mmCIF file of C-alpha atoms in Angstrom:
data_model
loop_
_atom_site.group_PDB
_atom_site.id
_atom_site.type_symbol
_atom_site.label_atom_id
_atom_site.label_comp_id
_atom_site.label_asym_id
_atom_site.label_seq_id
_atom_site.Cartn_x
_atom_site.Cartn_y
_atom_site.Cartn_z
ATOM 1 C CA UNK R 1 99.585 95.641 98.267
ATOM 2 C CA UNK R 2 100.236 93.183 95.703
ATOM 3 C CA UNK R 3 104.080 93.685 95.469
ATOM 4 C CA UNK R 4 106.012 90.295 94.323
ATOM 5 C CA UNK R 5 108.323 89.364 91.469
ATOM 6 C CA UNK R 6 105.840 89.585 88.640
ATOM 7 C CA UNK R 7 104.775 93.011 89.238
ATOM 8 C CA UNK R 8 108.497 94.483 88.608
ATOM 9 C CA UNK R 9 109.586 94.639 85.413
ATOM 10 C CA UNK R 10 113.951 94.007 84.724
ATOM 11 C CA UNK R 11 116.270 95.741 82.116
ATOM 12 C CA UNK R 12 118.954 93.213 82.143
ATOM 13 C CA UNK R 13 122.691 93.695 80.188
ATOM 14 C CA UNK R 14 123.728 91.669 77.549
ATOM 15 C CA UNK R 15 125.755 89.281 79.639
ATOM 16 C CA UNK R 16 122.839 88.721 81.189
ATOM 17 C CA UNK R 17 122.896 90.476 84.728
ATOM 18 C CA UNK R 18 119.667 93.115 85.472
ATOM 19 C CA UNK R 19 121.125 96.556 85.289
ATOM 20 C CA UNK R 20 117.424 98.535 85.766
ATOM 21 C CA UNK R 21 113.823 97.811 87.390
ATOM 22 C CA UNK R 22 110.794 99.085 87.406
ATOM 23 C CA UNK R 23 107.824 98.500 89.191
ATOM 24 C CA UNK R 24 104.370 97.897 87.665
ATOM 25 C CA UNK R 25 100.221 97.139 88.820
ATOM 26 C CA UNK R 26 99.507 99.900 91.525
ATOM 27 C CA UNK R 27 96.197 98.689 91.502
ATOM 28 C CA UNK R 28 96.062 97.357 95.024
ATOM 29 C CA UNK R 29 98.108 100.072 96.326
ATOM 30 C CA UNK R 30 97.403 101.564 100.042
ATOM 31 C CA UNK R 31 98.702 102.582 102.953
ATOM 32 C CA UNK R 32 99.652 99.525 105.583
ATOM 33 C CA UNK R 33 101.443 98.999 107.505
ATOM 34 C CA UNK R 34 106.139 100.204 106.936
ATOM 35 C CA UNK R 35 106.662 95.689 106.920
ATOM 36 C CA UNK R 36 103.363 94.456 104.869
ATOM 37 C CA UNK R 37 104.773 95.009 101.391
ATOM 38 C CA UNK R 38 108.218 93.910 102.286
ATOM 39 C CA UNK R 39 107.168 90.331 103.921
ATOM 40 C CA UNK R 40 105.517 89.383 101.249
ATOM 41 C CA UNK R 41 107.785 90.451 98.512
ATOM 42 C CA UNK R 42 110.405 88.666 100.278
ATOM 43 C CA UNK R 43 108.271 85.490 100.800
ATOM 44 C CA UNK R 44 106.581 85.147 97.330
ATOM 45 C CA UNK R 45 109.974 86.451 95.560
ATOM 46 C CA UNK R 46 112.722 84.843 97.393
ATOM 47 C CA UNK R 47 113.534 81.109 98.401
ATOM 48 C CA UNK R 48 113.902 80.040 101.868
ATOM 49 C CA UNK R 49 117.604 79.794 101.357
ATOM 50 C CA UNK R 50 118.089 83.197 100.139
ATOM 51 C CA UNK R 51 116.126 84.829 103.279
ATOM 52 C CA UNK R 52 118.553 82.803 105.727
ATOM 53 C CA UNK R 53 121.522 84.398 104.673
ATOM 54 C CA UNK R 54 119.834 87.738 103.262
ATOM 55 C CA UNK R 55 117.036 88.531 105.632
ATOM 56 C CA UNK R 56 118.595 90.877 107.722
ATOM 57 C CA UNK R 57 120.353 92.428 105.765
ATOM 58 C CA UNK R 58 117.320 93.075 103.942
ATOM 59 C CA UNK R 59 115.179 94.786 105.546
ATOM 60 C CA UNK R 60 118.176 96.835 107.574
ATOM 61 C CA UNK R 61 118.002 98.106 104.218
ATOM 62 C CA UNK R 62 114.275 98.343 103.222
ATOM 63 C CA UNK R 63 114.440 100.262 107.222
ATOM 64 C CA UNK R 64 117.640 102.016 106.426
ATOM 65 C CA UNK R 65 115.857 103.659 103.354
ATOM 66 C CA UNK R 66 111.969 104.134 104.188
ATOM 67 C CA UNK R 67 113.786 106.608 107.322
ATOM 68 C CA UNK R 68 115.496 108.717 104.400
ATOM 69 C CA UNK R 69 113.004 108.981 102.368
ATOM 70 C CA UNK R 70 110.674 109.472 105.461
ATOM 71 C CA UNK R 71 113.132 112.544 105.958
ATOM 72 C CA UNK R 72 113.510 113.302 102.783
ATOM 73 C CA UNK R 73 109.290 114.326 103.023
ATOM 74 C CA UNK R 74 109.903 116.090 106.543
ATOM 75 C CA UNK R 75 107.891 113.626 107.926
ATOM 76 C CA UNK R 76 107.216 113.590 111.840
ATOM 77 C CA UNK R 77 108.527 109.551 111.674
ATOM 78 C CA UNK R 78 112.033 109.066 112.025
ATOM 79 C CA UNK R 79 114.480 106.467 113.607
ATOM 80 C CA UNK R 80 113.536 107.962 117.175
ATOM 81 C CA UNK R 81 109.768 106.684 116.604
ATOM 82 C CA UNK R 82 110.606 104.327 114.836
ATOM 83 C CA UNK R 83 113.801 102.155 115.598
ATOM 84 C CA UNK R 84 115.161 99.389 114.143
ATOM 85 C CA UNK R 85 114.583 97.810 116.669
ATOM 86 C CA UNK R 86 110.755 98.422 116.564
ATOM 87 C CA UNK R 87 110.759 97.493 113.008
ATOM 88 C CA UNK R 88 112.085 94.228 113.578
ATOM 89 C CA UNK R 89 109.505 93.307 116.520
ATOM 90 C CA UNK R 90 106.387 94.381 113.695
ATOM 91 C CA UNK R 91 108.323 91.917 111.274
ATOM 92 C CA UNK R 92 108.631 89.200 114.259
ATOM 93 C CA UNK R 93 104.447 89.453 114.941
ATOM 94 C CA UNK R 94 103.653 90.036 111.342
ATOM 95 C CA UNK R 95 105.973 87.815 109.632
ATOM 96 C CA UNK R 96 103.433 84.431 109.630
ATOM 97 C CA UNK R 97 100.225 86.026 108.699
ATOM 98 C CA UNK R 98 102.110 87.678 105.589
ATOM 99 C CA UNK R 99 104.236 83.913 105.118
ATOM 100 C CA UNK R 100 100.433 81.960 104.996
ATOM 101 C CA UNK R 101 99.274 84.299 102.945
ATOM 102 C CA UNK R 102 101.642 84.141 100.130
ATOM 103 C CA UNK R 103 101.992 81.072 100.275
ATOM 104 C CA UNK R 104 98.490 80.438 99.507
ATOM 105 C CA UNK R 105 98.840 82.961 96.810
ATOM 106 C CA UNK R 106 101.615 81.294 95.232
ATOM 107 C CA UNK R 107 99.817 77.764 95.425
ATOM 108 C CA UNK R 108 97.272 79.596 93.371
ATOM 109 C CA UNK R 109 99.834 80.981 91.155
ATOM 110 C CA UNK R 110 101.468 77.437 90.884
ATOM 111 C CA UNK R 111 98.791 75.630 90.676
ATOM 112 C CA UNK R 112 98.968 73.618 87.389
ATOM 113 C CA UNK R 113 95.710 72.021 87.325
ATOM 114 C CA UNK R 114 94.289 76.002 87.716
ATOM 115 C CA UNK R 115 96.506 77.011 85.439
ATOM 116 C CA UNK R 116 95.710 73.962 81.913
ATOM 117 C CA UNK R 117 92.108 75.687 83.423
ATOM 118 C CA UNK R 118 92.676 78.660 82.417
ATOM 119 C CA UNK R 119 94.377 77.611 78.631
ATOM 120 C CA UNK R 120 91.383 75.912 78.296
ATOM 121 C CA UNK R 121 88.435 78.808 79.463
ATOM 122 C CA UNK R 122 91.280 80.993 76.592
ATOM 123 C CA UNK R 123 90.953 78.467 74.086
ATOM 124 C CA UNK R 124 87.754 78.746 74.546
ATOM 125 C CA UNK R 125 87.613 82.044 74.390
ATOM 126 C CA UNK R 126 90.024 82.320 70.949
ATOM 127 C CA UNK R 127 87.314 79.949 69.278
ATOM 128 C CA UNK R 128 83.761 81.920 69.700
ATOM 129 C CA UNK R 129 82.921 83.896 66.788
ATOM 130 C CA UNK R 130 80.764 85.758 69.535
ATOM 131 C CA UNK R 131 80.228 89.890 69.430
ATOM 132 C CA UNK R 132 80.966 91.614 72.598
#
């Protein structure tokens, strides 16, 4: 429910290339539609140019990995039950909702006024001699 770039830690090599990653922040974990996390991630963590160039490749990789993992779990959901075409159709049907939701989240995250207000609140708390 909250899978985006800010919830991923990256390890870099000496040339600054990412070589490993770890996902964190599972507080909003839930069972949901298989397109939810990937669409949210793509709309919050990639540029429109990247999506234009790579979206279908990323979705295919995600779908193939999902199907492989479900097979490893002996799931009844197979490529015969949930086809690539059905997955793409679901992505198209759900993408507007996730794009709007992602836009609202990014609007809050990138809101300089809100960030400044949070800084002021943090300073006030830091300067408080109250004990709780």
